[in-house]
XYZ file of N, CA, C and O in Angstrom:
732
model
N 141.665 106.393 119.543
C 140.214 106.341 119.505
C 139.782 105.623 118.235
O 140.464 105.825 117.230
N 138.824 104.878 118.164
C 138.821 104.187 117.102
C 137.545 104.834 116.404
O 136.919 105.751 116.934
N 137.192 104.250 115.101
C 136.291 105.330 114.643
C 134.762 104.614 114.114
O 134.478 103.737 113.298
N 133.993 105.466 115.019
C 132.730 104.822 115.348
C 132.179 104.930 113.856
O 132.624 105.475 112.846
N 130.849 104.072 114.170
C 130.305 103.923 112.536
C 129.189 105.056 112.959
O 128.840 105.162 114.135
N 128.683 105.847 111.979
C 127.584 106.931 111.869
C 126.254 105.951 112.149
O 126.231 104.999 111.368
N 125.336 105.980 112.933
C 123.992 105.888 112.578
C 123.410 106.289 110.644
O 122.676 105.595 109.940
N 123.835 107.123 110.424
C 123.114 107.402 108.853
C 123.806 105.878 107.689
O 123.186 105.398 106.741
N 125.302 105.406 108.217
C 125.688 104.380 107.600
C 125.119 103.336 107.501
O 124.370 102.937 108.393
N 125.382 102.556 106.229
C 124.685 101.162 106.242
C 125.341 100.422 106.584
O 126.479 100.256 106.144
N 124.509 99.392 107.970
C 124.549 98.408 108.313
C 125.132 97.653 107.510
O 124.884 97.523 106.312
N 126.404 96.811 108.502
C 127.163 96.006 108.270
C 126.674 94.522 107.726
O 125.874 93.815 108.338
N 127.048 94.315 106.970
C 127.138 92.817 106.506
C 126.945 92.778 105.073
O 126.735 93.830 104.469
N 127.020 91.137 104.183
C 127.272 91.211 103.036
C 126.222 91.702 101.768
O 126.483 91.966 100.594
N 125.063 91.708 102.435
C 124.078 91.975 101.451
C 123.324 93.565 102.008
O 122.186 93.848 101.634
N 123.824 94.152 102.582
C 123.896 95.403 103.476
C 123.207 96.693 102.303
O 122.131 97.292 102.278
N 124.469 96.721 101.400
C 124.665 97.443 99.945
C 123.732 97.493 99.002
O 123.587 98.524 98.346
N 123.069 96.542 98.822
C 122.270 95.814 97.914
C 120.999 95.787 97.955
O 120.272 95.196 97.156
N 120.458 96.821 99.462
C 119.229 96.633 99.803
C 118.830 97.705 99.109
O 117.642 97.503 98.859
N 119.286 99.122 98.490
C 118.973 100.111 98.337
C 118.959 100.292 96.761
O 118.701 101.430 96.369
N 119.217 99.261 95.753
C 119.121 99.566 94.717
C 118.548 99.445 93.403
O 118.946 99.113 92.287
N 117.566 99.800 93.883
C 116.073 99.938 92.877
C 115.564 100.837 92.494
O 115.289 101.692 93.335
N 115.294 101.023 91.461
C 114.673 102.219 90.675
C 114.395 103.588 91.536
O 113.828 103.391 92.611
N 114.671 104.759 91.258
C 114.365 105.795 91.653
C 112.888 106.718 91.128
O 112.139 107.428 91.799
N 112.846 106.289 89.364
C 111.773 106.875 88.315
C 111.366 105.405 87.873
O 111.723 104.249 88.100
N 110.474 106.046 87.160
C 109.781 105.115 86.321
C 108.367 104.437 86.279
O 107.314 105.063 86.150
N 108.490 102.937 86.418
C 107.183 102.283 86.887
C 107.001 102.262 88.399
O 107.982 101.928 89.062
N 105.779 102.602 89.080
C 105.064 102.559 90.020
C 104.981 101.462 90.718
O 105.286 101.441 91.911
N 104.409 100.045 89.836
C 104.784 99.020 90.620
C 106.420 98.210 91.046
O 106.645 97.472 92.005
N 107.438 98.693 89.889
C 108.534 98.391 90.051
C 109.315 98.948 91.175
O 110.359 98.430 91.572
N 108.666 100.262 91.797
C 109.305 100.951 92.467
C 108.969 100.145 94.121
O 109.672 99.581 94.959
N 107.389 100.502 93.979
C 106.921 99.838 95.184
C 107.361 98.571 95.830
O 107.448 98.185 96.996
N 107.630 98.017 94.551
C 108.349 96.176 95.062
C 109.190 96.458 95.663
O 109.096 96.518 96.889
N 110.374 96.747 94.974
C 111.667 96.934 95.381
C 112.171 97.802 96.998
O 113.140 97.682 97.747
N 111.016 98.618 96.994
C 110.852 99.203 98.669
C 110.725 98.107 99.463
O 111.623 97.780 100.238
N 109.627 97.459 99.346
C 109.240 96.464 99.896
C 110.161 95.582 100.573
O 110.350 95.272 101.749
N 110.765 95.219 99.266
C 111.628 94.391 99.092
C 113.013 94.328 100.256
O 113.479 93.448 100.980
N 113.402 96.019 99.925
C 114.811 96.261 100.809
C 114.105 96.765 102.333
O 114.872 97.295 103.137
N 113.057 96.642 102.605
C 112.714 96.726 104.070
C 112.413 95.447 104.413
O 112.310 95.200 105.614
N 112.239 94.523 103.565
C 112.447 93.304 103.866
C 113.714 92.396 104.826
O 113.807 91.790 105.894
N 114.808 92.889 103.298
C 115.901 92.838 103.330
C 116.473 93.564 104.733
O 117.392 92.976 105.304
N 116.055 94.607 105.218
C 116.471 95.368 106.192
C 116.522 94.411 107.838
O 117.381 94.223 108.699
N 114.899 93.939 107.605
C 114.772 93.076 108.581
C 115.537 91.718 109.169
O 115.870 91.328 110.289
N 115.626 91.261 107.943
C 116.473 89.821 107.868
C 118.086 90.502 108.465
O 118.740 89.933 109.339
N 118.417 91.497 107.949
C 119.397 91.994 107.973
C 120.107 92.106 109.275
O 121.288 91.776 109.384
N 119.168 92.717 110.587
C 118.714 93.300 111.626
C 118.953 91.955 112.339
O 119.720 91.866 113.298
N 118.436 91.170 111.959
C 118.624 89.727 112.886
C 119.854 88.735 112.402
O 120.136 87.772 113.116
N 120.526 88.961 111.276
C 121.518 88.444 110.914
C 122.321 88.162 111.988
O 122.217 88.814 113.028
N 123.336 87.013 111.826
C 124.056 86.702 113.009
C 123.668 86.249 114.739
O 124.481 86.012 115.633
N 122.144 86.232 114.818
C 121.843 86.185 115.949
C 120.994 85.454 116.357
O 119.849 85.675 115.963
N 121.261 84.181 117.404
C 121.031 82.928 117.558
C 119.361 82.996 118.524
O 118.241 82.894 118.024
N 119.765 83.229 120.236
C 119.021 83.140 121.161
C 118.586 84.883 121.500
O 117.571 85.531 121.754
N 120.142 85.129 121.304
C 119.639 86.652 121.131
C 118.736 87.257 120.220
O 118.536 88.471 120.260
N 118.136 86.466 119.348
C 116.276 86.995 118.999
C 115.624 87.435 119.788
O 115.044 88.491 119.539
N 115.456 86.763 121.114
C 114.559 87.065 121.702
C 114.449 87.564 122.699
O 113.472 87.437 123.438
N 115.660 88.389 122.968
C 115.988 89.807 123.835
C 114.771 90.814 124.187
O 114.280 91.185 123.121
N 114.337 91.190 124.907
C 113.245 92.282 125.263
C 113.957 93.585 124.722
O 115.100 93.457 124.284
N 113.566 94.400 124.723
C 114.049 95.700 124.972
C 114.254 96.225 126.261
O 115.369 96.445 126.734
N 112.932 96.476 126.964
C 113.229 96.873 128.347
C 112.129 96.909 128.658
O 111.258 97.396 127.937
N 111.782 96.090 130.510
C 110.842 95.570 130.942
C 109.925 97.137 130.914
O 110.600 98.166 130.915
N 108.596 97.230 130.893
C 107.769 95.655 130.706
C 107.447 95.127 129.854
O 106.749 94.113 129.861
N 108.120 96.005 128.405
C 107.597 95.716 126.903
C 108.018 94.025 126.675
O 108.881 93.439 127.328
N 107.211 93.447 125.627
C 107.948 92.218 125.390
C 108.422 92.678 123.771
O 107.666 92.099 122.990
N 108.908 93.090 123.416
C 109.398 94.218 121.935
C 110.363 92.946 121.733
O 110.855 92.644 122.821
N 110.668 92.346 120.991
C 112.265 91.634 121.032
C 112.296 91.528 119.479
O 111.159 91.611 119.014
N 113.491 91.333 118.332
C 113.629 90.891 117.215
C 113.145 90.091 116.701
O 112.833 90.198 115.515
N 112.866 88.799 117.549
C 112.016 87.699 117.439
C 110.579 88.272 117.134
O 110.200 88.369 115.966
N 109.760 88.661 118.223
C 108.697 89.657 117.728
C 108.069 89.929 116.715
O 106.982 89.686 116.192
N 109.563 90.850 116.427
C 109.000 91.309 115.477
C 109.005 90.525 113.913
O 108.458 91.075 112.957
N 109.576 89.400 113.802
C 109.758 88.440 112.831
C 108.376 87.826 113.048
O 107.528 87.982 112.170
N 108.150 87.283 113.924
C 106.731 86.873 113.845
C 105.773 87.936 113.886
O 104.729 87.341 113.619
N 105.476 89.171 114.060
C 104.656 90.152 114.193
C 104.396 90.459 112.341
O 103.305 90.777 111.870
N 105.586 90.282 111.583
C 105.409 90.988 110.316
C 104.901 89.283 109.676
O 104.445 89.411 108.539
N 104.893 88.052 110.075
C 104.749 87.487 109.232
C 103.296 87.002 109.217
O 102.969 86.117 108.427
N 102.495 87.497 109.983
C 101.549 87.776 110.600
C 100.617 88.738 110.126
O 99.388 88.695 110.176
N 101.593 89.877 109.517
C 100.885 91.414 108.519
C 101.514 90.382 107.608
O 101.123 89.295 108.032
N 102.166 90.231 106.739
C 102.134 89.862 105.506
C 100.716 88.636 105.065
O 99.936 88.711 104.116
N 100.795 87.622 106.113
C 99.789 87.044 105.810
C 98.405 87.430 105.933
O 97.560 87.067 105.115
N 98.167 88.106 106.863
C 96.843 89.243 106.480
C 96.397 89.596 105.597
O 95.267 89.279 105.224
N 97.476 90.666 104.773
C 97.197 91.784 104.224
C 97.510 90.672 102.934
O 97.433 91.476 102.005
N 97.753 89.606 102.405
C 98.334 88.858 101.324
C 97.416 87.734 101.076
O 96.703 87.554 100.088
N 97.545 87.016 102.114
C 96.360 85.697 101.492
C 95.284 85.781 102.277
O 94.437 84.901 102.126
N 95.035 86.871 103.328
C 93.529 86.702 104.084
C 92.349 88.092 102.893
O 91.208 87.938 102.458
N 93.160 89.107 102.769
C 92.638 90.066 102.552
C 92.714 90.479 100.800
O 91.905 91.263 100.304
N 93.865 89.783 99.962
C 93.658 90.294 98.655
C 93.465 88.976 98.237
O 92.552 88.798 97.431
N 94.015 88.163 98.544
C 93.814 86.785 97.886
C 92.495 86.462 98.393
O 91.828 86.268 97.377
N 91.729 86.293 99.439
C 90.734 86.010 100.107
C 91.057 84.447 100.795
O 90.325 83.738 101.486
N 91.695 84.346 100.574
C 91.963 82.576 101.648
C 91.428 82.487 103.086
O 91.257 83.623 103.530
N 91.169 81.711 103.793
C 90.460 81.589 104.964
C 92.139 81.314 105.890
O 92.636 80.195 106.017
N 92.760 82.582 106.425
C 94.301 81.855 106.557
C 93.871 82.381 108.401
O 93.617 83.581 108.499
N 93.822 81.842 109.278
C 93.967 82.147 110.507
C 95.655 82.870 110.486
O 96.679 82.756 109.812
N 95.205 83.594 111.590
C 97.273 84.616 112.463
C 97.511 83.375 112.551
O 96.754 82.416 112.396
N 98.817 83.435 112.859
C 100.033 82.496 113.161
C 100.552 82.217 114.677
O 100.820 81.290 115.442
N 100.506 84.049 114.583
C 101.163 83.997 116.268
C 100.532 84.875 117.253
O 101.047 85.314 118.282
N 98.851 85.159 116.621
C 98.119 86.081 117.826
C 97.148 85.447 117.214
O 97.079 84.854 116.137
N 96.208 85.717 118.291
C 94.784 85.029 118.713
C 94.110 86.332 119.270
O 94.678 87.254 119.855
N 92.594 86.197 118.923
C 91.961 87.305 119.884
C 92.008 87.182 121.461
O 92.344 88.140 122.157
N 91.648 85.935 121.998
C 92.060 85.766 123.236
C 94.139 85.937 124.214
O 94.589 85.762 125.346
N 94.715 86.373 122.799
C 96.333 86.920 123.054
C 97.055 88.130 121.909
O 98.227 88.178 121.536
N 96.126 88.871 121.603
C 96.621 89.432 120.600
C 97.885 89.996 120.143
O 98.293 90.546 119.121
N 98.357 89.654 121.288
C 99.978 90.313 121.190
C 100.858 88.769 121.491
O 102.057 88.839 121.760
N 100.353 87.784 121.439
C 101.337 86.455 121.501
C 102.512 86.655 120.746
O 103.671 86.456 121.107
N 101.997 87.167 119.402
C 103.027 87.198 118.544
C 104.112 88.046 119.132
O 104.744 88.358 118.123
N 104.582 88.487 119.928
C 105.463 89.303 120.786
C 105.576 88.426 122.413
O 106.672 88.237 122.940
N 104.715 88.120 122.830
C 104.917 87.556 124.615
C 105.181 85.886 123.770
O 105.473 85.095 124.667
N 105.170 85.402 122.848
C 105.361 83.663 122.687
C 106.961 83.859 122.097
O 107.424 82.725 121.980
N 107.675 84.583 121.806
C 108.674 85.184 121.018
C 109.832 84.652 122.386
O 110.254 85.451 123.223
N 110.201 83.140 122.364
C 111.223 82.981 123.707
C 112.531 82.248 122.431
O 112.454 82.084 121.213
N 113.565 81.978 123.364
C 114.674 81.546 122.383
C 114.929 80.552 122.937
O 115.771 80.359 123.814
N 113.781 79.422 122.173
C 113.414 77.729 121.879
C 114.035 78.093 120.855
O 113.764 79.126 120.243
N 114.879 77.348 120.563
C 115.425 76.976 119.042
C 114.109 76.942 118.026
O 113.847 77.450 116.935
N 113.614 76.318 118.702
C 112.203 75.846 117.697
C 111.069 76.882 117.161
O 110.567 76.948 116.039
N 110.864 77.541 118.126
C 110.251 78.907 117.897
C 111.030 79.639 117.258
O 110.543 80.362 116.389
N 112.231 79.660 117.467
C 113.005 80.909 116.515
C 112.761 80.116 114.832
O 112.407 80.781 113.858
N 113.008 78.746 114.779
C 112.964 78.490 113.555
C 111.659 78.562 112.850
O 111.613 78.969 111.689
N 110.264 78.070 113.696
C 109.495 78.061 113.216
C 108.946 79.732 113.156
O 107.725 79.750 113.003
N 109.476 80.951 113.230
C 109.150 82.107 113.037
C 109.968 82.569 112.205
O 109.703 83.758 112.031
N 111.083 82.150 111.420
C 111.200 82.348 110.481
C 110.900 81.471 108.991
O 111.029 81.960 107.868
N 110.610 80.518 109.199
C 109.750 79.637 108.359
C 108.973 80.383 107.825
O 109.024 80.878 106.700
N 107.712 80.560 109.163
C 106.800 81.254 108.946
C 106.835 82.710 108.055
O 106.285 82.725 106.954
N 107.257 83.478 108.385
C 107.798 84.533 107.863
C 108.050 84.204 105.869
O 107.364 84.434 104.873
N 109.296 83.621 106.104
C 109.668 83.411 104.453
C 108.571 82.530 103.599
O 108.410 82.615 102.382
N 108.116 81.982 104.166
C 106.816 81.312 103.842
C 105.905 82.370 102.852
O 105.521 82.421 101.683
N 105.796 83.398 104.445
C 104.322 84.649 103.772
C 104.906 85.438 102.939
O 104.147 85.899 102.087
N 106.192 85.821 102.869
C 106.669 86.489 102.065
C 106.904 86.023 100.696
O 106.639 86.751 99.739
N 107.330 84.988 100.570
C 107.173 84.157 99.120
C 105.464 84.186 98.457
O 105.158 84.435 97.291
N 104.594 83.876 99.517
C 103.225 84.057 99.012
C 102.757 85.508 98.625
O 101.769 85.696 97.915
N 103.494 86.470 99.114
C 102.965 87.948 99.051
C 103.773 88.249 97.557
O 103.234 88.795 96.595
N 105.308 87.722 97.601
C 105.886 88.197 96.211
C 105.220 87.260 95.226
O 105.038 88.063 94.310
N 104.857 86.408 94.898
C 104.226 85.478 93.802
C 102.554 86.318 93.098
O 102.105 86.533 91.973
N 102.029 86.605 94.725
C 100.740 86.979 94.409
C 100.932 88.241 93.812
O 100.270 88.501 92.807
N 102.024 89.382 94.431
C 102.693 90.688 93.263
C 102.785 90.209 92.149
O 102.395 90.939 91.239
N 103.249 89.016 91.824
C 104.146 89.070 90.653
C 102.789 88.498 89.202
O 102.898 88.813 88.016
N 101.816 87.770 89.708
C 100.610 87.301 89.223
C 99.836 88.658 89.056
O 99.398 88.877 87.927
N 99.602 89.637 90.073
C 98.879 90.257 89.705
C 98.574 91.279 88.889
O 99.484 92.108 88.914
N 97.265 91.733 87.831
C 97.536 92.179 86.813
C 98.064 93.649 86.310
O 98.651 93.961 85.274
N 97.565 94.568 87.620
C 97.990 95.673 87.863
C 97.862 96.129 89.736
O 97.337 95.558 90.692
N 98.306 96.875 89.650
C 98.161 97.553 91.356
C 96.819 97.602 92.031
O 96.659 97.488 93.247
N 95.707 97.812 90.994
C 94.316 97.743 90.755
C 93.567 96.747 91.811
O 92.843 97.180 92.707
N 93.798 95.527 91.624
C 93.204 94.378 92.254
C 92.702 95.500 94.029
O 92.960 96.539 94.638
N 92.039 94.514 94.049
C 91.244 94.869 95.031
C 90.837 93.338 95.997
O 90.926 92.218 95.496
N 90.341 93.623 97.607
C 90.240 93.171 98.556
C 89.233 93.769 99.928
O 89.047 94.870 100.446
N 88.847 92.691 100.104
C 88.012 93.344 101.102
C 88.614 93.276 102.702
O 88.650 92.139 103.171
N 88.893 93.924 103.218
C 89.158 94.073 104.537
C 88.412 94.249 105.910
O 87.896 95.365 105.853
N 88.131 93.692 107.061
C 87.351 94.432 107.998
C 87.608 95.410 108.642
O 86.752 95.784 109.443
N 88.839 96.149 108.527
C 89.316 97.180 109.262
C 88.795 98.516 108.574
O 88.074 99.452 108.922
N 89.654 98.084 107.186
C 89.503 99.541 106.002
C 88.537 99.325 104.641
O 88.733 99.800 103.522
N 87.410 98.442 105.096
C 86.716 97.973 103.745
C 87.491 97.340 102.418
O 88.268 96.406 102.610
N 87.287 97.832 101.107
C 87.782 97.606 100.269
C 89.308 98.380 99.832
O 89.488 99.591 99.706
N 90.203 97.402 99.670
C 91.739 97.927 99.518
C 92.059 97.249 98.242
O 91.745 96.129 97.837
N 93.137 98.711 97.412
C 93.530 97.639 96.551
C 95.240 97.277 96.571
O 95.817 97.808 97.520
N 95.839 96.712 95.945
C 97.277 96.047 96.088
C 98.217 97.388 96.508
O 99.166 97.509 97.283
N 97.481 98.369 95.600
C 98.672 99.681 96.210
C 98.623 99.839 97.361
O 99.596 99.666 98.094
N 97.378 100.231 97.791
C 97.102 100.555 99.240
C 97.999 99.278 100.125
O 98.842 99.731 100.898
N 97.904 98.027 100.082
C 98.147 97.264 100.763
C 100.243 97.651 100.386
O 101.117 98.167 101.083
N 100.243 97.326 99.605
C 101.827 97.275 99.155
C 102.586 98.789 100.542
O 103.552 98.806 101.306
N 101.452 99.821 100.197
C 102.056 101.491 101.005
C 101.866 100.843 102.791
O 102.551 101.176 103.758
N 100.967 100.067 102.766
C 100.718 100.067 104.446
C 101.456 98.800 104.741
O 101.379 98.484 105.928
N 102.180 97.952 103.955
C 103.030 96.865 104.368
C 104.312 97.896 104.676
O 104.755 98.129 105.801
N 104.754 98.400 103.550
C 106.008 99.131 103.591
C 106.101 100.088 104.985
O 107.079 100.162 105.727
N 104.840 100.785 105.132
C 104.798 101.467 106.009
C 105.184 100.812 107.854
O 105.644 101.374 108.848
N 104.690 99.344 107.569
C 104.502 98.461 108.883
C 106.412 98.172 109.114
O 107.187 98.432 110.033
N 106.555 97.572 107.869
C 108.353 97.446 107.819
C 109.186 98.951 108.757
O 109.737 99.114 109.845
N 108.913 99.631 107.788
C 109.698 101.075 107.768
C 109.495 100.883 109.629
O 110.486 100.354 110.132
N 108.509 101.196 110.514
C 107.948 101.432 111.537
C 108.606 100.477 112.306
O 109.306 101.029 113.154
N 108.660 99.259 112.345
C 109.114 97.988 113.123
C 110.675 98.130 112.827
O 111.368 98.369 113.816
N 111.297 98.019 111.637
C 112.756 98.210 111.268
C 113.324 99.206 112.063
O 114.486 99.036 112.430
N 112.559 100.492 112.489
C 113.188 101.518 113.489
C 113.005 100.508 114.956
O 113.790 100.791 115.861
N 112.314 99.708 115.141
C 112.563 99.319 116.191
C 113.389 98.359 116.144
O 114.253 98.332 117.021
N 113.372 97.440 115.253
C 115.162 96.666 115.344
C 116.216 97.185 115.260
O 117.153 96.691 115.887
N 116.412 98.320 114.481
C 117.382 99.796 114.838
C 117.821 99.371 115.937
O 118.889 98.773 116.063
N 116.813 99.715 117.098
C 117.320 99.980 118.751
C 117.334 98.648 119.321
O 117.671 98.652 120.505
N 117.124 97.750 118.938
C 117.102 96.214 119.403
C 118.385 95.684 119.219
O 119.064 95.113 120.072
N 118.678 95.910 118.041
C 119.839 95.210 117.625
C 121.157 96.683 118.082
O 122.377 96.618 118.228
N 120.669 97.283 118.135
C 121.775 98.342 119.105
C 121.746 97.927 120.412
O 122.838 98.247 120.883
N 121.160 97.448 121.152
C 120.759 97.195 122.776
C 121.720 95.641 123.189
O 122.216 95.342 124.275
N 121.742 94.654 121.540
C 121.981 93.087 121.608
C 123.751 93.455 122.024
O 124.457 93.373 123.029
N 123.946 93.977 120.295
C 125.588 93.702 120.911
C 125.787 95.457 120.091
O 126.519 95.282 119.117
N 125.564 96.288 120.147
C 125.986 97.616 120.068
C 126.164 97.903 118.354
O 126.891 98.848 118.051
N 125.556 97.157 117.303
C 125.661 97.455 116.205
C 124.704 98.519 115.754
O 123.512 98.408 116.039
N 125.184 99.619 115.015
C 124.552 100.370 114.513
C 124.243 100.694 113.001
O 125.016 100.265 112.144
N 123.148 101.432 112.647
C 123.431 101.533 110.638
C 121.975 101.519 110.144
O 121.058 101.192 110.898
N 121.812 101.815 109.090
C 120.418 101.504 108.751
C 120.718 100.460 107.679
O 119.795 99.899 107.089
């Protein structure tokens, strides 16, 4: 019998280890990044190794796939980053009010779409860590139409929160692709 890997284990691969090691005490914003950061890391992680199989469904009729969700978060990052604290005039990427869920039903495995959704993605994420790294404290503030005025913490807890939430669903995605398990 060979010996299965635990669900509580970390996910296989080379930068696997590395996602988890950031401050426990201390500074507030140092901590928050670094969450951020390795649910980031988690994601990329989740899709590592995997070509066309991005854009796997889960199970009909959802259109849920890895792909998805790569474009779904790059989509919240740019929101919550250059529409809402930065104030930039940044239209979604991959939903429209007339498709609000594109960013999930446009998610097919075109080479091209897979690339241009992760473009996209590392793109917003470079703009979200720069605008952290500029800003002067957690303080800053933004106006939102959902939740009024937010400031970087708030946004930093409800990004992490969006990761944490979606990452359980590449959990079961990338368990469904080729049977890998781990957090």
């Amino acid at each position: 019998m060979s010996d299965p890997t635990r669900r509580a284990e970390l996910f296989g691969g080379a930068d696997s280890g590395r996602r988890f090691t950031g401050p426990t005490t201390g500074d507030e914003g140092r901590m928050l990044i670094d969450v951020l950061s390795a649910q980031r890391a988690t994601l990329r992680l989740k899709c590592s190794g995997l070509g066309r199989e991005l854009s796997l469904r889960s199970v009909e009729p959802s259109t849920l796939s890895l792909l998805g969700l790569v474009r779904h978060l790059a989509d919240v990052e740019r929101r919550w980053f250059r529409r809402v604290l930065a104030g930039q005039d940044a239209p979604t990427l991959f939903s429209s009010t007339t498709d609000p869920d594109e960013d999930f039903n446009g998610a097919t495995d075109d080479p091209g779409v897979v690339a241009a959704a992760w473009e996209a993605w590392r793109a917003e994420v470079a703009f979200a860590e720069q605008f952290v790294t500029e800003a002067p404290d957690l303080d800053v503030e933004g106006d939102d139409s959902w939740r009024g005025t937010v400031s970087l913490r708030w946004v930093l807890i409800h990004v992490i929160e969006e990761y944490a939430r979606h990452n359980g669903h590449a959990d079961l995605l990338r368990e469904r692709i080729d049977g890998a398990v781990g957090v």
